[in-house]
Structure formats: C-alpha cells, structure tokens
GROMACS .gro file of C-alpha atoms in nm:
model
  158
    1MET     CA    1  -2.506  26.976   5.683
    2LYS     CA    2  -2.470  26.603   5.646
    3LYS     CA    3  -2.824  26.620   5.422
    4ILE     CA    4  -2.685  26.863   5.231
    5VAL     CA    5  -2.383  26.679   5.165
    6THR     CA    6  -2.580  26.361   5.073
    7ILE     CA    7  -2.816  26.508   4.865
    8ILE     CA    8  -2.521  26.672   4.651
    9VAL     CA    9  -2.339  26.316   4.639
   10THR     CA   10  -2.656  26.162   4.523
   11PHE     CA   11  -2.712  26.435   4.272
   12LEU     CA   12  -2.374  26.407   4.140
   13THR     CA   13  -2.379  26.044   4.137
   14VAL     CA   14  -2.694  26.037   3.945
   15ASN     CA   15  -2.573  26.267   3.712
   16LEU     CA   16  -2.228  26.082   3.649
   17SER     CA   17  -2.408  25.766   3.582
   18PHE     CA   18  -2.644  25.913   3.321
   19ALA     CA   19  -2.328  26.098   3.154
   20GLN     CA   20  -2.175  25.731   3.143
   21GLU     CA   21  -2.500  25.561   3.035
   22ILE     CA   22  -2.484  25.821   2.724
   23ASP     CA   23  -2.115  25.735   2.672
   24LYS     CA   24  -2.210  25.373   2.662
   25LEU     CA   25  -2.452  25.423   2.363
   26SER     CA   26  -2.353  25.221   2.042
   27PRO     CA   27  -2.292  25.474   1.771
   28SER     CA   28  -2.646  25.413   1.628
   29MET     CA   29  -2.820  25.399   1.944
   30GLU     CA   30  -2.622  25.758   1.976
   31LEU     CA   31  -2.770  25.825   1.628
   32MET     CA   32  -3.129  25.718   1.688
   33LYS     CA   33  -3.145  25.967   1.993
   34LEU     CA   34  -2.972  26.239   1.830
   35ILE     CA   35  -3.198  26.249   1.540
   36LYS     CA   36  -3.456  26.227   1.774
   37PHE     CA   37  -3.625  25.932   1.617
   38GLU     CA   38  -3.930  25.895   1.805
   39ASN     CA   39  -4.029  26.271   1.717
   40THR     CA   40  -3.944  26.249   1.358
   41LEU     CA   41  -4.112  25.944   1.335
   42ILE     CA   42  -4.453  26.087   1.540
   43ASN     CA   43  -4.438  26.417   1.303
   44THR     CA   44  -4.367  26.243   0.980
   45SER     CA   45  -4.666  25.996   1.072
   46LYS     CA   46  -4.907  26.318   1.163
   47LEU     CA   47  -4.812  26.459   0.815
   48GLY     CA   48  -4.921  26.140   0.621
   49PHE     CA   49  -5.228  26.104   0.793
   50ALA     CA   50  -5.343  26.480   0.719
   51PRO     CA   51  -5.462  26.449   0.396
   52PHE     CA   52  -5.681  26.187   0.494
   53LEU     CA   53  -5.840  26.390   0.765
   54ASN     CA   54  -5.867  26.667   0.554
   55GLN     CA   55  -6.049  26.443   0.272
   56LEU     CA   56  -6.299  26.312   0.564
   57LYS     CA   57  -6.363  26.714   0.657
   58THR     CA   58  -6.422  26.779   0.294
   59LYS     CA   59  -6.668  26.503   0.291
   60GLY     CA   60  -6.879  26.652   0.540
   61MET     CA   61  -6.756  26.503   0.872
   62PRO     CA   62  -6.820  26.690   1.167
   63GLU     CA   63  -6.517  26.896   1.296
   64GLU     CA   64  -6.573  26.726   1.645
   65ALA     CA   65  -6.512  26.368   1.457
   66ILE     CA   66  -6.218  26.504   1.313
   67GLN     CA   67  -6.058  26.608   1.633
   68GLU     CA   68  -6.163  26.300   1.780
   69LEU     CA   69  -5.980  26.096   1.504
   70LYS     CA   70  -5.678  26.321   1.547
   71GLY     CA   71  -5.660  26.243   1.915
   72VAL     CA   72  -5.678  25.882   1.862
   73SER     CA   73  -5.425  25.877   1.579
   74ASP     CA   74  -5.178  26.101   1.788
   75ILE     CA   75  -5.192  25.856   2.061
   76TYR     CA   76  -5.113  25.588   1.809
   77PHE     CA   77  -4.844  25.753   1.634
   78LYS     CA   78  -4.692  25.808   1.989
   79GLN     CA   79  -4.719  25.432   2.102
   80VAL     CA   80  -4.557  25.294   1.775
   81ALA     CA   81  -4.290  25.561   1.773
   82SER     CA   82  -4.213  25.498   2.137
   83ASP     CA   83  -4.188  25.126   2.114
   84PRO     CA   84  -3.841  25.043   2.265
   85ASP     CA   85  -3.807  24.741   2.001
   86LEU     CA   86  -3.881  24.956   1.699
   87LYS     CA   87  -3.579  25.175   1.803
   88LYS     CA   88  -3.352  24.893   1.846
   89GLU     CA   89  -3.481  24.720   1.551
   90MET     CA   90  -3.397  25.026   1.367
   91ALA     CA   91  -3.074  25.106   1.513
   92GLY     CA   92  -3.015  24.740   1.385
   93ILE     CA   93  -3.104  24.880   1.030
   94TYR     CA   94  -2.852  25.137   1.086
   95GLU     CA   95  -2.606  24.902   1.186
   96GLU     CA   96  -2.662  24.703   0.890
   97LYS     CA   97  -2.607  24.983   0.628
   98PHE     CA   98  -2.342  25.170   0.776
   99ASN     CA   99  -1.998  25.088   0.933
  100LYS     CA  100  -1.899  25.225   1.298
  101ASP     CA  101  -1.678  25.504   1.118
  102GLU     CA  102  -1.979  25.602   0.881
  103LEU     CA  103  -2.183  25.600   1.176
  104LYS     CA  104  -1.963  25.830   1.380
  105LYS     CA  105  -1.933  26.067   1.056
  106LEU     CA  106  -2.365  26.069   1.050
  107ILE     CA  107  -2.325  26.167   1.420
  108THR     CA  108  -2.072  26.455   1.353
  109PHE     CA  109  -2.309  26.573   1.070
  110TYR     CA  110  -2.646  26.581   1.274
  111LYS     CA  111  -2.446  26.767   1.547
  112SER     CA  112  -2.380  27.021   1.316
  113PRO     CA  113  -2.621  27.337   1.223
  114LEU     CA  114  -2.682  27.197   0.868
  115GLY     CA  115  -2.752  26.839   1.032
  116GLN     CA  116  -2.989  26.979   1.286
  117LYS     CA  117  -3.160  27.187   0.979
  118SER     CA  118  -3.214  26.879   0.786
  119LEU     CA  119  -3.354  26.698   1.093
  120GLN     CA  120  -3.622  26.964   1.154
  121ILE     CA  121  -3.700  26.989   0.767
  122LEU     CA  122  -3.666  26.619   0.675
  123PRO     CA  123  -4.054  26.489   0.763
  124GLU     CA  124  -4.196  26.803   0.547
  125MET     CA  125  -3.954  26.704   0.268
  126THR     CA  126  -4.043  26.320   0.286
  127HIS     CA  127  -4.427  26.454   0.281
  128ALA     CA  128  -4.366  26.700  -0.013
  129GLY     CA  129  -4.174  26.442  -0.201
  130GLY     CA  130  -4.421  26.184  -0.180
  131LYS     CA  131  -4.720  26.442  -0.293
  132LEU     CA  132  -4.476  26.491  -0.588
  133GLY     CA  133  -4.464  26.130  -0.640
  134LYS     CA  134  -4.836  26.082  -0.655
  135LYS     CA  135  -4.883  26.385  -0.880
  136TYR     CA  136  -4.643  26.234  -1.149
  137ALA     CA  137  -4.774  25.907  -1.100
  138GLU     CA  138  -5.134  26.015  -1.164
  139LYS     CA  139  -5.017  26.189  -1.480
  140TYR     CA  140  -4.909  25.862  -1.621
  141SER     CA  141  -5.131  25.649  -1.471
  142GLU     CA  142  -5.406  25.612  -1.753
  143ASN     CA  143  -5.159  25.483  -1.987
  144PHE     CA  144  -5.021  25.257  -1.721
  145LYS     CA  145  -5.380  25.090  -1.653
  146GLU     CA  146  -5.472  25.048  -2.032
  147ASN     CA  147  -5.157  24.869  -2.052
  148LEU     CA  148  -5.209  24.617  -1.747
  149THR     CA  149  -5.581  24.587  -1.853
  150ARG     CA  150  -5.475  24.491  -2.229
  151ILE     CA  151  -5.203  24.262  -2.077
  152MET     CA  152  -5.435  24.103  -1.826
  153LYS     CA  153  -5.702  24.045  -2.098
  154LYS     CA  154  -5.419  23.877  -2.325
  155TYR     CA  155  -5.364  23.600  -2.037
  156PRO     CA  156  -5.685  23.514  -1.908
  157ARG     CA  157  -5.713  23.332  -1.575
  158GLU     CA  158  -5.854  23.004  -1.575
   0.00000   0.00000   0.00000
C-alpha cells in the first residue's frame, strides 16, 4: 500500500510541476509551443525542398538517390527546427514585434478553431504564395534583365 501511495504522490508531483512549468512560460514561448513552431518549420522546409527533389527526379536521378537525399534533408530540417536557441531567438523576435497583450491575443486566436486551421494550412499557403511570386517575377523578368543590362553597360566598372 505504501508503494502505491508513493507512486501516486510522485505522479501528482511530476504532473503538478509540469503544469506549473507551462504556467511559467512567457507569452512568446507559450505562443511558440502553441503554433507548434518546430513542426511548422519542418513542414515548411520539406515543402520548399520538394521542388528541388522533383527537379532531380526529372533530370534522371534514381529514386534510391532521391529517397536518400530526402532522408538526410529530413534529418537536417529536424536538427535546425529543434535547436532550442532558434526557438528562444524566434520567441525574442515575437517579443520585439508584439507587446505582452498582443501576444496573449495571438495565443487566444491560435487556440480558436480558426487559429488552429490557419496553423495547419500556413505552410501550404506560404509555399503556394512563393510559387505565385515566382510565376509573376518570371513574367516580368525579361524586361527587368534588359534594364539591368542597359544600366550596367552605361556605367562600366574599372
């Protein structure tokens, strides 16, 4: 009986200290946890790297090599995203850009169903927006290149 009581007390103590640790999080760190910063960064990185892998596949790289590259890139993205210093520095950026009250409002929003949905689709939206930006940049790039070339020729380097 004494062992059971000891186990229960230990369990409650551990859970209480964990709950207190969550309560002690600064609003910026609570936000980082809520937005699942690590997972979001990993997913965004994978989405951004996928076109490169597809390009290699199109150029004839064997599937085995593609999978090997995917494996090492997944490890790399996880290493970067799980670095505690990165999370602290990112939380610091949030603290620079938002005051405590605004951070609390962001936390409330991200806890809402709409906030949760936005967190789920944000990597896809960022990736899709990047593709659109590239599409329209290419649409106007020829004229831009011509103007750059004209100006560079006008001012030759010594």
